[in-house]
XYZ file of C-alpha atoms in Angstrom:
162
model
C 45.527 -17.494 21.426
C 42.987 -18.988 19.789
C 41.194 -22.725 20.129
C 40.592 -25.038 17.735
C 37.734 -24.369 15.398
C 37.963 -20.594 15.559
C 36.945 -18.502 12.854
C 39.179 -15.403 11.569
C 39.716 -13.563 8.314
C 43.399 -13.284 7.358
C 45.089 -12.281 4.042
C 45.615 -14.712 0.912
C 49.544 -14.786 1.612
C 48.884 -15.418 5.230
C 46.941 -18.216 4.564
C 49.685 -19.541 2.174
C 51.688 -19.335 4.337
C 50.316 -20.875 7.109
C 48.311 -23.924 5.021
C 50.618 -27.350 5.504
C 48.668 -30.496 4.431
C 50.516 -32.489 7.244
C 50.335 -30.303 10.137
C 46.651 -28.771 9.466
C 47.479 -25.776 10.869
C 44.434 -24.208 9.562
C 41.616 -25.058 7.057
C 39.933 -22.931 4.573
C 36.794 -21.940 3.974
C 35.726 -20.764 0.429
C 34.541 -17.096 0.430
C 30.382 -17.487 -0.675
C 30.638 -16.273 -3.840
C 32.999 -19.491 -4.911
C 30.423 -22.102 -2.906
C 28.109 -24.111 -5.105
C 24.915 -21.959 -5.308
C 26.639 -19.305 -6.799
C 28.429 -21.246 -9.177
C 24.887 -22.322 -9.935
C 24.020 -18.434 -11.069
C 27.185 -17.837 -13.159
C 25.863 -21.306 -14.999
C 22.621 -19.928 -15.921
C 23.731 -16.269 -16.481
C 27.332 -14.902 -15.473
C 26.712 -11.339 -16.877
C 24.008 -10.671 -14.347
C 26.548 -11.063 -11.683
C 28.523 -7.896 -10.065
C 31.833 -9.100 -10.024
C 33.470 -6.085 -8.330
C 30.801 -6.114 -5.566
C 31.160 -9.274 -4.956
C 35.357 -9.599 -5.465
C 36.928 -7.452 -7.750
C 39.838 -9.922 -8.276
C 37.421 -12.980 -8.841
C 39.429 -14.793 -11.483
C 42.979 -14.205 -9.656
C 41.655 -14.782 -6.349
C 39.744 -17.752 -7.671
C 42.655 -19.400 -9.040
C 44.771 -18.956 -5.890
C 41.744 -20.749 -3.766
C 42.363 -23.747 -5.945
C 45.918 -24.633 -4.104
C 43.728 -25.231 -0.892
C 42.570 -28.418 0.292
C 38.893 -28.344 0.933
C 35.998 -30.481 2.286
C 34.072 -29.844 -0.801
C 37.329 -30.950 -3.010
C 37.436 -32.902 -5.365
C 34.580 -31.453 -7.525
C 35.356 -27.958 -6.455
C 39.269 -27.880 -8.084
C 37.261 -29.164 -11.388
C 34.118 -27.757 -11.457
C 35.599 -24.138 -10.014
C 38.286 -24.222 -12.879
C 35.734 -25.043 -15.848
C 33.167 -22.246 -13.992
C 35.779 -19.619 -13.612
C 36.279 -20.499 -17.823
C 32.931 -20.561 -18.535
C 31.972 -17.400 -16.457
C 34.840 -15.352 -18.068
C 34.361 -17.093 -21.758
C 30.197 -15.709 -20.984
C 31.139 -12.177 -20.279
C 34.356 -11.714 -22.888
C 31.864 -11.312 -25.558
C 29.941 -8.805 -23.873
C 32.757 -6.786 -22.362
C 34.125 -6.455 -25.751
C 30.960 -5.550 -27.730
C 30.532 -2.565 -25.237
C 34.133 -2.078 -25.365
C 34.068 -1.428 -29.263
C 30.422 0.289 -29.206
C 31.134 3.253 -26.712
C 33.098 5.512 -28.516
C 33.184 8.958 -26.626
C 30.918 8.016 -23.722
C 31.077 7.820 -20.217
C 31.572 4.309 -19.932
C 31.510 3.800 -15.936
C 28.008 2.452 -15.804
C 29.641 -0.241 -18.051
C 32.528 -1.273 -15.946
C 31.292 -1.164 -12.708
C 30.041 -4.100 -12.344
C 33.486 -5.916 -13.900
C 36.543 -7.564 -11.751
C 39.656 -5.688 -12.399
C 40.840 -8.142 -14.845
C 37.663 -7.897 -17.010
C 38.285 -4.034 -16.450
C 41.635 -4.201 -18.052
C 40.589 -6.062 -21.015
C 37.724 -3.311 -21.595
C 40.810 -0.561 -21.560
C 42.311 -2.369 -23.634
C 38.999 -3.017 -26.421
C 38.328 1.098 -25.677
C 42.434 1.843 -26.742
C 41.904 -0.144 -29.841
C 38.421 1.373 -30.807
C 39.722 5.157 -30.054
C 43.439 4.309 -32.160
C 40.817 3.353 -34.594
C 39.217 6.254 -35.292
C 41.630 8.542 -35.045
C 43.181 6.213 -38.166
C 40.215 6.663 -39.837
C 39.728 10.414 -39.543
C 43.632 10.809 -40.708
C 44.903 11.579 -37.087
C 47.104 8.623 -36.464
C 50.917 9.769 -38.614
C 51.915 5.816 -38.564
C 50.570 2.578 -37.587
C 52.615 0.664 -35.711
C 52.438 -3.090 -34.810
C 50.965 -4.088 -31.514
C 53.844 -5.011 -28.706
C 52.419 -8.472 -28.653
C 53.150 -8.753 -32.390
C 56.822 -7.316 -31.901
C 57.743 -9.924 -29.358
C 56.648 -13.245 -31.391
C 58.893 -12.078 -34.114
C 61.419 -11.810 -31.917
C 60.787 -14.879 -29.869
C 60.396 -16.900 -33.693
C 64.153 -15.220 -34.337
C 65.450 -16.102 -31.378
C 64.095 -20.233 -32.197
C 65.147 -19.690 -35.564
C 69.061 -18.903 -34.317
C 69.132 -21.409 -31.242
C-alpha cells in the first residue's frame, strides 16, 4: 500500500485510467522536459533540443499530458499546446531541408536527435527525394499519384453522390 503523497512512475494508460477529477485518486506530475524552463529553451531554439533523448514520443506524449489536471493549469493546457506547435513548426523546416539534401548518405547523425514522429516525416521527405531521382535518371516506368491524392478524389466522389 502506499500513503498519501507517494511518488511512483506508472504507464500513460495506467494513469488514464486511474485519473478521476472527483475522487483524486492520484495527481500528475509533468515529466521535466514539459515544465516551464524547458519550454523556455524550445522558445529560443527548439532544434538544439534532443528530442529522442529526452522523449522520443514528445508530441504524442505531450498531447496526452494535456487531458490531466495540473497545479500549473491553466497556462500549461495553452501555452504547452501553442509550444508543442511552435517547437514542431521550428524544426519541420529543418527536418525537411536535410530530408531533401541527403541523397545517398548515411543519414543517422541526422535523425538521432528527432522524436519518432519527426523521424517518420524525414522517411517520408528521404522516399520522395530518392522516387525523385530515380524519375529523373529514367528509372521510375510510371508515376503514380500519392495515396493521399487517391483518397480526396474519392472522398470528393463520395460528397459529390451523397
Amino acid at each position: 500500500s502506499f500513503l498519501q503523497g507517494s511518488k511512483l512512475e506508472i504507464p500513460l494508460w495506467l494513469a488514464k485510467g486511474l485519473h478521476d477529477s472527483k475522487r483524486r485518486i492520484i495527481s500528475v506530475e509533468l515529466p521535466k522536459i514539459y515544465k516551464e524552463a524547458w519550454r523556455t529553451v524550445f522558445s529560443a531554439d527548439a532544434n538544439v533540443v534532443d528530442l529522442h533523448k529526452m522523449g522520443p514520443y514528445y508530441y504524442g506524449f505531450g498531447s496526452q499530458l494535456l487531458n490531466f489536471e495540473n497545479p500549473e493549469n491553466p497556462e500549461i493546457a495553452q501555452t504547452d499546446s501553442v509550444c508543442f506547435l511552435q517547437t514542431f513548426i521550428a524544426r519541420f523546416r529543418r527536418i525537411m531541408d536535410s530530408s531533401q539534401n541527403a541523397y545517398n548518405e548515411d543519414t543517422s547523425a541526422l535523425v538521432a536527435r528527432l522524436d519518432e514522429l519527426e523521424r517518420a516525416l524525414f522517411q517520408v521527405g528521404q522516399k520522395g527525394l530518392n522516387d525523385f531521382q530515380c524519375w529523373e535518371k529514367g528509372q521510375a516506368s510510371q508515376i503514380t499519384a500519392s495515396s493521399l491524392v487517391q483518397n480526396y478524389g474519392k472522398r470528393k466522389l463520395t460528397e459529390v453522390d451523397g
